[in-house]
Amino acid sequence: MRRQLLIWSVAVIGLLIGTGTAWAHNVLVNSDPVNGSSVAAGPAKVTLKFDLPVQQSFSTVTVLGPDGLHYEGGPSQVDGNSVSAPVNPLGAAGKYTVGYRIVSDDGHPVSGSISFTLTQAGTGKGVPAAAAQPEGDSADSQDSESGGIPAWPWILGGVLLVAAGAAFALRMGRGSDD
Ligand SMILES: [Cu+2]
């Protein structure tokens, strides 16, 4: 009975997709500069675009240079699905990492990074991390994180369902084949 296996597979996949959207956070879909790109001159600002609206509070964007110094030029601004931050003139040529930490549409914090390469050194000078950090930001961000619901019970539940479905389908198949 192959059909049983098929039905179970479809049911389990459907369930996983269903719970998947239930715990889905915002996902970065685009950026300017594009992740992995090379630029000859430093951008005046960086923009990160997500698939869902970003909440106004607690969003931070940092630009870290190859010299370990920060080049973000001020606090980030949220506009719908996008978060942008002004960028100071860049310094040394090399890889710049744009780190982000946002509060997603469902209230969960989402963080990650993209990078781009500056091919020609600019005239700018970065600042050390401590000076670049917006005041009181880290404490606020941690508060928002503690309110999140962990995803692991859902993942564990999904894994158990798949296992149960597979075992059931195998037993059904074996019984009818014999
Ligand atoms: Cu979430």
Short mmCIF file of N, CA and C and ligand atoms in Angstrom, two decimals:
data_model
loop_
_atom_site.label_atom_id
_atom_site.label_comp_id
_atom_site.label_asym_id
_atom_site.label_seq_id
_atom_site.Cartn_x
_atom_site.Cartn_y
_atom_site.Cartn_z
N MET A 1 0.83 -1.21 0.00
CA MET A 1 0.00 0.00 0.00
C MET A 1 0.86 1.25 0.00
N ARG A 2 1.30 1.61 -1.16
CA ARG A 2 2.12 2.82 -1.31
C ARG A 2 1.29 4.07 -1.00
N ARG A 3 -0.02 3.94 -1.25
CA ARG A 3 -0.89 5.11 -1.10
C ARG A 3 -0.87 5.62 0.35
N GLN A 4 -0.84 4.68 1.30
CA GLN A 4 -0.80 5.10 2.71
C GLN A 4 0.42 5.98 2.98
N LEU A 5 1.55 5.52 2.45
CA LEU A 5 2.79 6.27 2.66
C LEU A 5 2.68 7.66 2.06
N LEU A 6 2.07 7.71 0.88
CA LEU A 6 1.92 9.00 0.18
C LEU A 6 1.04 9.93 0.98
N ILE A 7 -0.10 9.38 1.46
CA ILE A 7 -1.04 10.20 2.23
C ILE A 7 -0.36 10.74 3.48
N TRP A 8 0.39 9.86 4.16
CA TRP A 8 1.07 10.29 5.38
C TRP A 8 2.13 11.35 5.09
N SER A 9 2.85 11.15 4.00
CA SER A 9 3.89 12.12 3.65
C SER A 9 3.28 13.49 3.40
N VAL A 10 2.18 13.49 2.64
CA VAL A 10 1.52 14.76 2.32
C VAL A 10 1.01 15.41 3.60
N ALA A 11 0.41 14.60 4.49
CA ALA A 11 -0.13 15.13 5.74
C ALA A 11 0.97 15.74 6.60
N VAL A 12 2.09 15.04 6.70
CA VAL A 12 3.19 15.51 7.55
C VAL A 12 3.82 16.77 6.98
N ILE A 13 4.00 16.77 5.66
CA ILE A 13 4.59 17.95 5.02
C ILE A 13 3.67 19.16 5.21
N GLY A 14 2.38 18.93 5.01
CA GLY A 14 1.41 20.00 5.20
C GLY A 14 1.44 20.55 6.61
N LEU A 15 1.57 19.66 7.58
CA LEU A 15 1.61 20.06 8.97
C LEU A 15 2.87 20.88 9.26
N LEU A 16 3.99 20.43 8.70
CA LEU A 16 5.25 21.14 8.92
C LEU A 16 5.20 22.53 8.31
N ILE A 17 4.60 22.64 7.13
CA ILE A 17 4.48 23.96 6.49
C ILE A 17 3.58 24.84 7.34
N GLY A 18 2.48 24.25 7.85
CA GLY A 18 1.55 25.01 8.68
C GLY A 18 2.21 25.56 9.92
N THR A 19 2.91 24.72 10.67
CA THR A 19 3.57 25.20 11.88
C THR A 19 4.75 26.08 11.52
N GLY A 20 5.32 25.85 10.32
CA GLY A 20 6.45 26.67 9.87
C GLY A 20 6.08 28.13 9.81
N THR A 21 4.91 28.42 9.24
CA THR A 21 4.51 29.82 9.15
C THR A 21 4.16 30.35 10.54
N ALA A 22 3.73 29.47 11.43
CA ALA A 22 3.36 29.90 12.77
C ALA A 22 4.58 30.42 13.54
N TRP A 23 5.77 29.86 13.28
CA TRP A 23 6.93 30.34 14.02
C TRP A 23 7.88 31.15 13.14
N ALA A 24 7.45 31.45 11.93
CA ALA A 24 8.35 32.13 11.00
C ALA A 24 8.69 33.53 11.48
N HIS A 25 9.96 33.87 11.41
CA HIS A 25 10.41 35.22 11.68
C HIS A 25 10.55 35.93 10.34
N ASN A 26 10.84 37.20 10.42
CA ASN A 26 11.17 37.93 9.20
C ASN A 26 12.44 37.34 8.58
N VAL A 27 12.49 37.37 7.25
CA VAL A 27 13.66 36.87 6.54
C VAL A 27 14.19 37.99 5.66
N LEU A 28 15.50 38.15 5.70
CA LEU A 28 16.14 39.16 4.84
C LEU A 28 16.01 38.73 3.39
N VAL A 29 15.44 39.58 2.53
CA VAL A 29 15.25 39.21 1.13
C VAL A 29 16.15 39.99 0.19
N ASN A 30 16.62 41.16 0.63
CA ASN A 30 17.47 41.96 -0.27
C ASN A 30 18.24 42.97 0.57
N SER A 31 19.27 43.52 -0.03
CA SER A 31 20.02 44.56 0.67
C SER A 31 20.72 45.46 -0.33
N ASP A 32 21.07 46.65 0.14
CA ASP A 32 21.84 47.60 -0.65
C ASP A 32 22.92 48.18 0.26
N PRO A 33 24.19 47.85 0.03
CA PRO A 33 24.74 47.02 -1.06
C PRO A 33 24.28 45.56 -0.97
N VAL A 34 24.29 44.89 -2.12
CA VAL A 34 23.92 43.48 -2.17
C VAL A 34 24.98 42.65 -1.43
N ASN A 35 24.52 41.63 -0.72
CA ASN A 35 25.43 40.75 0.01
C ASN A 35 26.48 40.15 -0.93
N GLY A 36 27.75 40.29 -0.56
CA GLY A 36 28.83 39.71 -1.35
C GLY A 36 29.31 40.58 -2.50
N SER A 37 28.72 41.76 -2.66
CA SER A 37 29.09 42.62 -3.79
C SER A 37 30.36 43.41 -3.48
N SER A 38 30.90 44.03 -4.52
CA SER A 38 32.06 44.90 -4.37
C SER A 38 31.69 46.31 -4.79
N VAL A 39 32.16 47.28 -4.02
CA VAL A 39 31.89 48.68 -4.36
C VAL A 39 33.21 49.45 -4.37
N ALA A 40 33.30 50.43 -5.28
CA ALA A 40 34.52 51.23 -5.37
C ALA A 40 34.50 52.37 -4.36
N ALA A 41 33.30 52.83 -4.03
CA ALA A 41 33.16 53.91 -3.05
C ALA A 41 32.14 53.50 -2.00
N GLY A 42 32.36 53.96 -0.80
CA GLY A 42 31.46 53.60 0.30
C GLY A 42 30.06 54.15 0.08
N PRO A 43 29.03 53.40 0.42
CA PRO A 43 27.65 53.87 0.29
C PRO A 43 27.32 54.89 1.38
N ALA A 44 26.41 55.81 1.08
CA ALA A 44 25.99 56.80 2.07
C ALA A 44 25.09 56.17 3.14
N LYS A 45 24.45 55.07 2.73
CA LYS A 45 23.63 54.35 3.70
C LYS A 45 23.50 52.89 3.28
N VAL A 46 23.16 52.05 4.24
CA VAL A 46 22.87 50.66 3.94
C VAL A 46 21.39 50.42 4.20
N THR A 47 20.79 49.60 3.34
CA THR A 47 19.38 49.29 3.49
C THR A 47 19.20 47.77 3.46
N LEU A 48 18.44 47.28 4.41
CA LEU A 48 18.15 45.85 4.50
C LEU A 48 16.65 45.66 4.34
N LYS A 49 16.27 44.82 3.38
CA LYS A 49 14.85 44.61 3.12
C LYS A 49 14.42 43.22 3.56
N PHE A 50 13.33 43.17 4.31
CA PHE A 50 12.81 41.90 4.82
C PHE A 50 11.49 41.55 4.15
N ASP A 51 11.03 40.31 4.35
CA ASP A 51 9.80 39.86 3.70
C ASP A 51 8.55 40.33 4.44
N LEU A 52 8.73 40.82 5.66
CA LEU A 52 7.58 41.27 6.46
C LEU A 52 7.92 42.60 7.11
N PRO A 53 6.90 43.35 7.55
CA PRO A 53 7.18 44.62 8.21
C PRO A 53 8.07 44.45 9.44
N VAL A 54 8.95 45.40 9.62
CA VAL A 54 9.86 45.40 10.76
C VAL A 54 9.30 46.34 11.81
N GLN A 55 9.34 45.94 13.07
CA GLN A 55 8.84 46.81 14.13
C GLN A 55 9.83 47.95 14.37
N GLN A 56 9.26 49.07 14.73
CA GLN A 56 10.05 50.30 14.83
C GLN A 56 11.10 50.24 15.92
N SER A 57 10.78 49.58 17.02
CA SER A 57 11.66 49.64 18.18
C SER A 57 12.78 48.61 18.14
N PHE A 58 13.87 48.97 18.75
CA PHE A 58 14.99 48.05 19.03
C PHE A 58 15.76 47.59 17.79
N SER A 59 15.53 48.20 16.64
CA SER A 59 16.27 47.76 15.46
C SER A 59 17.63 48.46 15.42
N THR A 60 18.67 47.66 15.22
CA THR A 60 20.00 48.25 15.13
C THR A 60 20.72 47.70 13.90
N VAL A 61 21.48 48.56 13.27
CA VAL A 61 22.31 48.18 12.13
C VAL A 61 23.72 48.69 12.40
N THR A 62 24.70 47.82 12.25
CA THR A 62 26.09 48.22 12.44
C THR A 62 26.89 47.92 11.18
N VAL A 63 27.90 48.72 10.95
CA VAL A 63 28.80 48.50 9.81
C VAL A 63 30.21 48.39 10.37
N LEU A 64 30.75 47.17 10.27
CA LEU A 64 32.05 46.89 10.85
C LEU A 64 33.09 46.74 9.73
N GLY A 65 34.16 47.52 9.83
CA GLY A 65 35.18 47.52 8.79
C GLY A 65 36.22 46.43 8.97
N PRO A 66 37.11 46.27 7.97
CA PRO A 66 38.18 45.27 8.05
C PRO A 66 39.18 45.62 9.16
N ASP A 67 39.15 46.88 9.61
CA ASP A 67 40.02 47.32 10.70
C ASP A 67 39.38 47.11 12.06
N GLY A 68 38.19 46.49 12.09
CA GLY A 68 37.51 46.23 13.35
C GLY A 68 36.81 47.46 13.91
N LEU A 69 36.76 48.53 13.13
CA LEU A 69 36.11 49.76 13.60
C LEU A 69 34.71 49.89 12.99
N HIS A 70 33.89 50.67 13.66
CA HIS A 70 32.49 50.86 13.22
C HIS A 70 32.37 52.07 12.31
N TYR A 71 31.49 51.91 11.30
CA TYR A 71 31.29 52.98 10.32
C TYR A 71 29.83 53.39 10.18
N GLU A 72 28.93 52.80 10.98
CA GLU A 72 27.54 53.27 10.91
C GLU A 72 27.51 54.72 11.39
N GLY A 73 26.67 55.51 10.72
CA GLY A 73 26.69 56.94 10.98
C GLY A 73 25.58 57.45 11.87
N GLY A 74 24.79 56.56 12.43
CA GLY A 74 23.69 57.00 13.28
C GLY A 74 22.71 55.87 13.49
N PRO A 75 21.64 56.14 14.22
CA PRO A 75 20.64 55.10 14.49
C PRO A 75 19.93 54.65 13.23
N SER A 76 19.47 53.40 13.23
CA SER A 76 18.77 52.85 12.07
C SER A 76 17.35 53.38 12.01
N GLN A 77 16.80 53.37 10.80
CA GLN A 77 15.43 53.83 10.60
C GLN A 77 14.63 52.75 9.91
N VAL A 78 13.42 52.51 10.43
CA VAL A 78 12.54 51.49 9.86
C VAL A 78 11.53 52.15 8.93
N ASP A 79 11.36 51.54 7.75
CA ASP A 79 10.34 52.01 6.82
C ASP A 79 9.64 50.79 6.23
N GLY A 80 8.54 50.40 6.82
CA GLY A 80 7.82 49.21 6.35
C GLY A 80 8.64 47.95 6.54
N ASN A 81 9.00 47.32 5.41
CA ASN A 81 9.78 46.09 5.47
C ASN A 81 11.28 46.34 5.53
N SER A 82 11.67 47.61 5.45
CA SER A 82 13.09 47.92 5.32
C SER A 82 13.66 48.61 6.56
N VAL A 83 14.93 48.34 6.79
CA VAL A 83 15.69 49.04 7.83
C VAL A 83 16.92 49.63 7.16
N SER A 84 17.17 50.91 7.39
CA SER A 84 18.36 51.51 6.82
C SER A 84 19.12 52.26 7.89
N ALA A 85 20.40 52.46 7.62
CA ALA A 85 21.24 53.22 8.54
C ALA A 85 22.23 54.04 7.73
N PRO A 86 22.47 55.28 8.16
CA PRO A 86 23.48 56.08 7.47
C PRO A 86 24.86 55.50 7.71
N VAL A 87 25.74 55.68 6.72
CA VAL A 87 27.10 55.16 6.83
C VAL A 87 28.09 56.30 6.67
N ASN A 88 29.05 56.37 7.59
CA ASN A 88 30.11 57.37 7.49
C ASN A 88 31.05 57.00 6.34
N PRO A 89 31.85 57.93 5.86
CA PRO A 89 32.84 57.58 4.83
C PRO A 89 33.69 56.40 5.29
N LEU A 90 33.86 55.43 4.40
CA LEU A 90 34.60 54.23 4.77
C LEU A 90 36.11 54.49 4.73
N GLY A 91 36.84 53.60 5.39
CA GLY A 91 38.29 53.75 5.47
C GLY A 91 39.01 52.72 4.62
N ALA A 92 39.67 51.78 5.28
CA ALA A 92 40.50 50.80 4.59
C ALA A 92 39.70 49.99 3.57
N ALA A 93 40.37 49.62 2.47
CA ALA A 93 39.75 48.71 1.52
C ALA A 93 39.65 47.33 2.17
N GLY A 94 38.63 46.58 1.77
CA GLY A 94 38.46 45.25 2.33
C GLY A 94 37.00 44.96 2.62
N LYS A 95 36.81 43.95 3.45
CA LYS A 95 35.46 43.45 3.70
C LYS A 95 34.78 44.22 4.84
N TYR A 96 33.59 44.70 4.55
CA TYR A 96 32.77 45.38 5.55
C TYR A 96 31.55 44.51 5.86
N THR A 97 31.29 44.35 7.13
CA THR A 97 30.16 43.51 7.55
C THR A 97 29.04 44.39 8.10
N VAL A 98 27.86 44.22 7.51
CA VAL A 98 26.68 44.94 7.99
C VAL A 98 25.89 43.99 8.89
N GLY A 99 25.93 44.27 10.17
CA GLY A 99 25.20 43.43 11.12
C GLY A 99 23.85 44.06 11.44
N TYR A 100 22.83 43.21 11.55
CA TYR A 100 21.52 43.77 11.89
C TYR A 100 20.88 42.98 13.01
N ARG A 101 20.05 43.70 13.73
CA ARG A 101 19.24 43.07 14.77
C ARG A 101 17.91 43.80 14.75
N ILE A 102 16.85 43.09 14.37
CA ILE A 102 15.54 43.74 14.25
C ILE A 102 14.51 42.96 15.06
N VAL A 103 13.38 43.59 15.29
CA VAL A 103 12.26 42.88 15.89
C VAL A 103 11.29 42.56 14.76
N SER A 104 11.06 41.27 14.55
CA SER A 104 10.26 40.84 13.40
C SER A 104 8.78 41.13 13.60
N ASP A 105 8.02 40.91 12.56
CA ASP A 105 6.59 41.20 12.56
C ASP A 105 5.87 40.46 13.69
N ASP A 106 6.36 39.26 14.04
CA ASP A 106 5.70 38.47 15.10
C ASP A 106 6.29 38.76 16.48
N GLY A 107 7.14 39.76 16.58
CA GLY A 107 7.66 40.19 17.88
C GLY A 107 8.95 39.54 18.30
N HIS A 108 9.49 38.63 17.48
CA HIS A 108 10.73 37.96 17.84
C HIS A 108 11.94 38.72 17.29
N PRO A 109 13.02 38.73 18.04
CA PRO A 109 14.24 39.37 17.52
C PRO A 109 14.88 38.52 16.44
N VAL A 110 15.35 39.16 15.40
CA VAL A 110 16.03 38.46 14.31
C VAL A 110 17.35 39.19 14.07
N SER A 111 18.44 38.42 14.01
CA SER A 111 19.72 39.06 13.76
C SER A 111 20.49 38.29 12.71
N GLY A 112 21.41 38.96 12.06
CA GLY A 112 22.23 38.35 11.02
C GLY A 112 23.17 39.39 10.45
N SER A 113 23.80 39.05 9.35
CA SER A 113 24.71 40.01 8.74
C SER A 113 24.87 39.74 7.25
N ILE A 114 25.24 40.77 6.54
CA ILE A 114 25.66 40.65 5.15
C ILE A 114 27.02 41.32 5.06
N SER A 115 27.68 41.16 3.93
CA SER A 115 28.97 41.84 3.79
C SER A 115 29.16 42.33 2.36
N PHE A 116 30.00 43.32 2.24
CA PHE A 116 30.39 43.79 0.91
C PHE A 116 31.87 44.17 0.97
N THR A 117 32.48 44.26 -0.19
CA THR A 117 33.92 44.57 -0.23
C THR A 117 34.15 45.95 -0.82
N LEU A 118 34.90 46.75 -0.09
CA LEU A 118 35.31 48.06 -0.61
C LEU A 118 36.62 47.86 -1.36
N THR A 119 36.62 48.18 -2.66
CA THR A 119 37.81 47.88 -3.48
C THR A 119 38.86 48.99 -3.43
N GLN A 120 38.43 50.23 -3.11
CA GLN A 120 39.39 51.33 -3.02
C GLN A 120 39.22 52.03 -1.68
N ALA A 121 40.32 52.20 -0.97
CA ALA A 121 40.26 52.79 0.36
C ALA A 121 39.65 54.18 0.32
N GLY A 122 38.81 54.45 1.32
CA GLY A 122 38.21 55.77 1.44
C GLY A 122 38.99 56.62 2.43
N THR A 123 38.48 57.82 2.67
CA THR A 123 39.18 58.75 3.55
C THR A 123 38.65 58.71 4.98
N GLY A 124 37.63 57.88 5.19
CA GLY A 124 36.96 57.86 6.49
C GLY A 124 37.79 57.17 7.57
N LYS A 125 37.36 57.39 8.79
CA LYS A 125 37.99 56.75 9.94
C LYS A 125 36.89 56.22 10.85
N GLY A 126 36.94 54.92 11.13
CA GLY A 126 35.91 54.31 11.97
C GLY A 126 36.10 54.64 13.44
N VAL A 127 35.11 54.22 14.22
CA VAL A 127 35.20 54.43 15.67
C VAL A 127 35.13 53.07 16.37
N PRO A 128 35.75 52.97 17.56
CA PRO A 128 35.69 51.71 18.31
C PRO A 128 34.25 51.35 18.68
N ALA A 129 34.02 50.06 18.95
CA ALA A 129 32.67 49.55 19.20
C ALA A 129 31.97 50.29 20.33
N ALA A 130 32.67 50.55 21.43
CA ALA A 130 32.04 51.16 22.60
C ALA A 130 31.46 52.52 22.26
N ALA A 131 32.19 53.31 21.48
CA ALA A 131 31.72 54.65 21.13
C ALA A 131 30.57 54.59 20.14
N ALA A 132 30.53 53.52 19.32
CA ALA A 132 29.51 53.43 18.28
C ALA A 132 28.18 52.92 18.81
N GLN A 133 28.21 52.23 19.93
CA GLN A 133 27.01 51.59 20.46
C GLN A 133 25.99 52.63 20.93
N PRO A 134 24.78 52.63 20.36
CA PRO A 134 23.75 53.57 20.83
C PRO A 134 23.42 53.32 22.30
N GLU A 135 23.20 54.39 23.01
CA GLU A 135 23.03 54.30 24.46
C GLU A 135 21.81 53.46 24.86
N GLY A 136 22.03 52.55 25.80
CA GLY A 136 20.93 51.77 26.37
C GLY A 136 20.34 50.74 25.45
N ASP A 137 20.93 50.55 24.30
CA ASP A 137 20.32 49.66 23.31
C ASP A 137 20.38 48.19 23.70
N SER A 138 21.56 47.74 24.17
CA SER A 138 21.73 46.32 24.42
C SER A 138 20.78 45.80 25.49
N ALA A 139 20.57 46.60 26.52
CA ALA A 139 19.68 46.18 27.60
C ALA A 139 18.24 46.04 27.09
N ASP A 140 17.81 47.00 26.28
CA ASP A 140 16.46 46.95 25.73
C ASP A 140 16.26 45.72 24.85
N SER A 141 17.26 45.43 24.04
CA SER A 141 17.16 44.30 23.12
C SER A 141 17.03 42.99 23.88
N GLN A 142 17.78 42.89 24.97
CA GLN A 142 17.73 41.64 25.73
C GLN A 142 16.35 41.45 26.37
N ASP A 143 15.76 42.56 26.79
CA ASP A 143 14.42 42.48 27.38
C ASP A 143 13.43 41.91 26.36
N SER A 144 13.53 42.38 25.14
CA SER A 144 12.57 41.95 24.13
C SER A 144 12.77 40.48 23.79
N GLU A 145 14.00 40.01 23.92
CA GLU A 145 14.29 38.63 23.55
C GLU A 145 13.70 37.64 24.57
N SER A 146 13.70 38.03 25.86
CA SER A 146 13.25 37.10 26.89
C SER A 146 11.75 36.82 26.76
N GLY A 147 11.02 37.68 26.04
CA GLY A 147 9.59 37.48 25.88
C GLY A 147 9.23 36.48 24.80
N GLY A 148 10.22 36.06 23.99
CA GLY A 148 9.95 35.18 22.86
C GLY A 148 9.63 33.76 23.27
N ILE A 149 8.82 33.09 22.47
CA ILE A 149 8.49 31.69 22.72
C ILE A 149 9.48 30.83 21.94
N PRO A 150 10.18 29.91 22.61
CA PRO A 150 11.17 29.10 21.90
C PRO A 150 10.52 28.21 20.84
N ALA A 151 11.23 27.99 19.76
CA ALA A 151 10.68 27.21 18.64
C ALA A 151 10.89 25.72 18.82
N TRP A 152 11.79 25.32 19.75
CA TRP A 152 12.15 23.90 19.80
C TRP A 152 11.00 22.94 20.10
N PRO A 153 9.98 23.34 20.94
CA PRO A 153 8.88 22.38 21.14
C PRO A 153 8.15 22.05 19.84
N TRP A 154 8.03 23.07 18.96
CA TRP A 154 7.37 22.86 17.67
C TRP A 154 8.21 21.94 16.80
N ILE A 155 9.50 22.17 16.80
CA ILE A 155 10.40 21.35 15.97
C ILE A 155 10.37 19.91 16.47
N LEU A 156 10.46 19.74 17.80
CA LEU A 156 10.43 18.40 18.38
C LEU A 156 9.12 17.70 18.04
N GLY A 157 8.01 18.44 18.15
CA GLY A 157 6.70 17.89 17.82
C GLY A 157 6.64 17.44 16.37
N GLY A 158 7.22 18.26 15.49
CA GLY A 158 7.24 17.93 14.06
C GLY A 158 8.03 16.67 13.80
N VAL A 159 9.19 16.55 14.46
CA VAL A 159 10.05 15.37 14.28
C VAL A 159 9.32 14.11 14.76
N LEU A 160 8.66 14.21 15.91
CA LEU A 160 7.93 13.07 16.45
C LEU A 160 6.80 12.65 15.51
N LEU A 161 6.12 13.63 14.94
CA LEU A 161 5.03 13.34 14.01
C LEU A 161 5.53 12.63 12.77
N VAL A 162 6.66 13.10 12.25
CA VAL A 162 7.24 12.47 11.07
C VAL A 162 7.60 11.02 11.38
N ALA A 163 8.23 10.81 12.53
CA ALA A 163 8.63 9.46 12.94
C ALA A 163 7.41 8.55 13.08
N ALA A 164 6.38 9.08 13.74
CA ALA A 164 5.16 8.30 13.95
C ALA A 164 4.50 7.97 12.62
N GLY A 165 4.44 8.98 11.75
CA GLY A 165 3.82 8.78 10.44
C GLY A 165 4.58 7.76 9.62
N ALA A 166 5.90 7.83 9.64
CA ALA A 166 6.73 6.89 8.88
C ALA A 166 6.56 5.47 9.41
N ALA A 167 6.58 5.35 10.74
CA ALA A 167 6.43 4.02 11.36
C ALA A 167 5.07 3.42 11.01
N PHE A 168 4.05 4.24 11.08
CA PHE A 168 2.70 3.79 10.77
C PHE A 168 2.60 3.36 9.30
N ALA A 169 3.15 4.19 8.43
CA ALA A 169 3.08 3.90 6.99
C ALA A 169 3.85 2.61 6.68
N LEU A 170 5.00 2.43 7.30
CA LEU A 170 5.81 1.23 7.07
C LEU A 170 5.05 -0.01 7.52
N ARG A 171 4.42 0.08 8.68
CA ARG A 171 3.69 -1.07 9.22
C ARG A 171 2.50 -1.41 8.33
N MET A 172 1.78 -0.38 7.89
CA MET A 172 0.65 -0.59 7.00
C MET A 172 1.11 -1.25 5.71
N GLY A 173 2.20 -0.71 5.16
CA GLY A 173 2.71 -1.23 3.89
C GLY A 173 3.13 -2.68 4.01
N ARG A 174 3.86 -2.99 5.10
CA ARG A 174 4.37 -4.34 5.29
C ARG A 174 3.20 -5.32 5.47
N GLY A 175 2.21 -4.90 6.28
CA GLY A 175 1.08 -5.78 6.57
C GLY A 175 0.31 -6.17 5.31
N SER A 176 0.11 -5.21 4.42
CA SER A 176 -0.72 -5.50 3.25
C SER A 176 0.07 -6.22 2.15
N ASP A 177 1.39 -5.99 2.13
CA ASP A 177 2.21 -6.67 1.12
C ASP A 177 2.31 -8.16 1.40
N ASP A 178 2.37 -8.52 2.69
CA ASP A 178 2.50 -9.93 3.06
C ASP A 178 1.28 -10.75 2.75
CU CU B 1 9.04 34.62 15.33
#
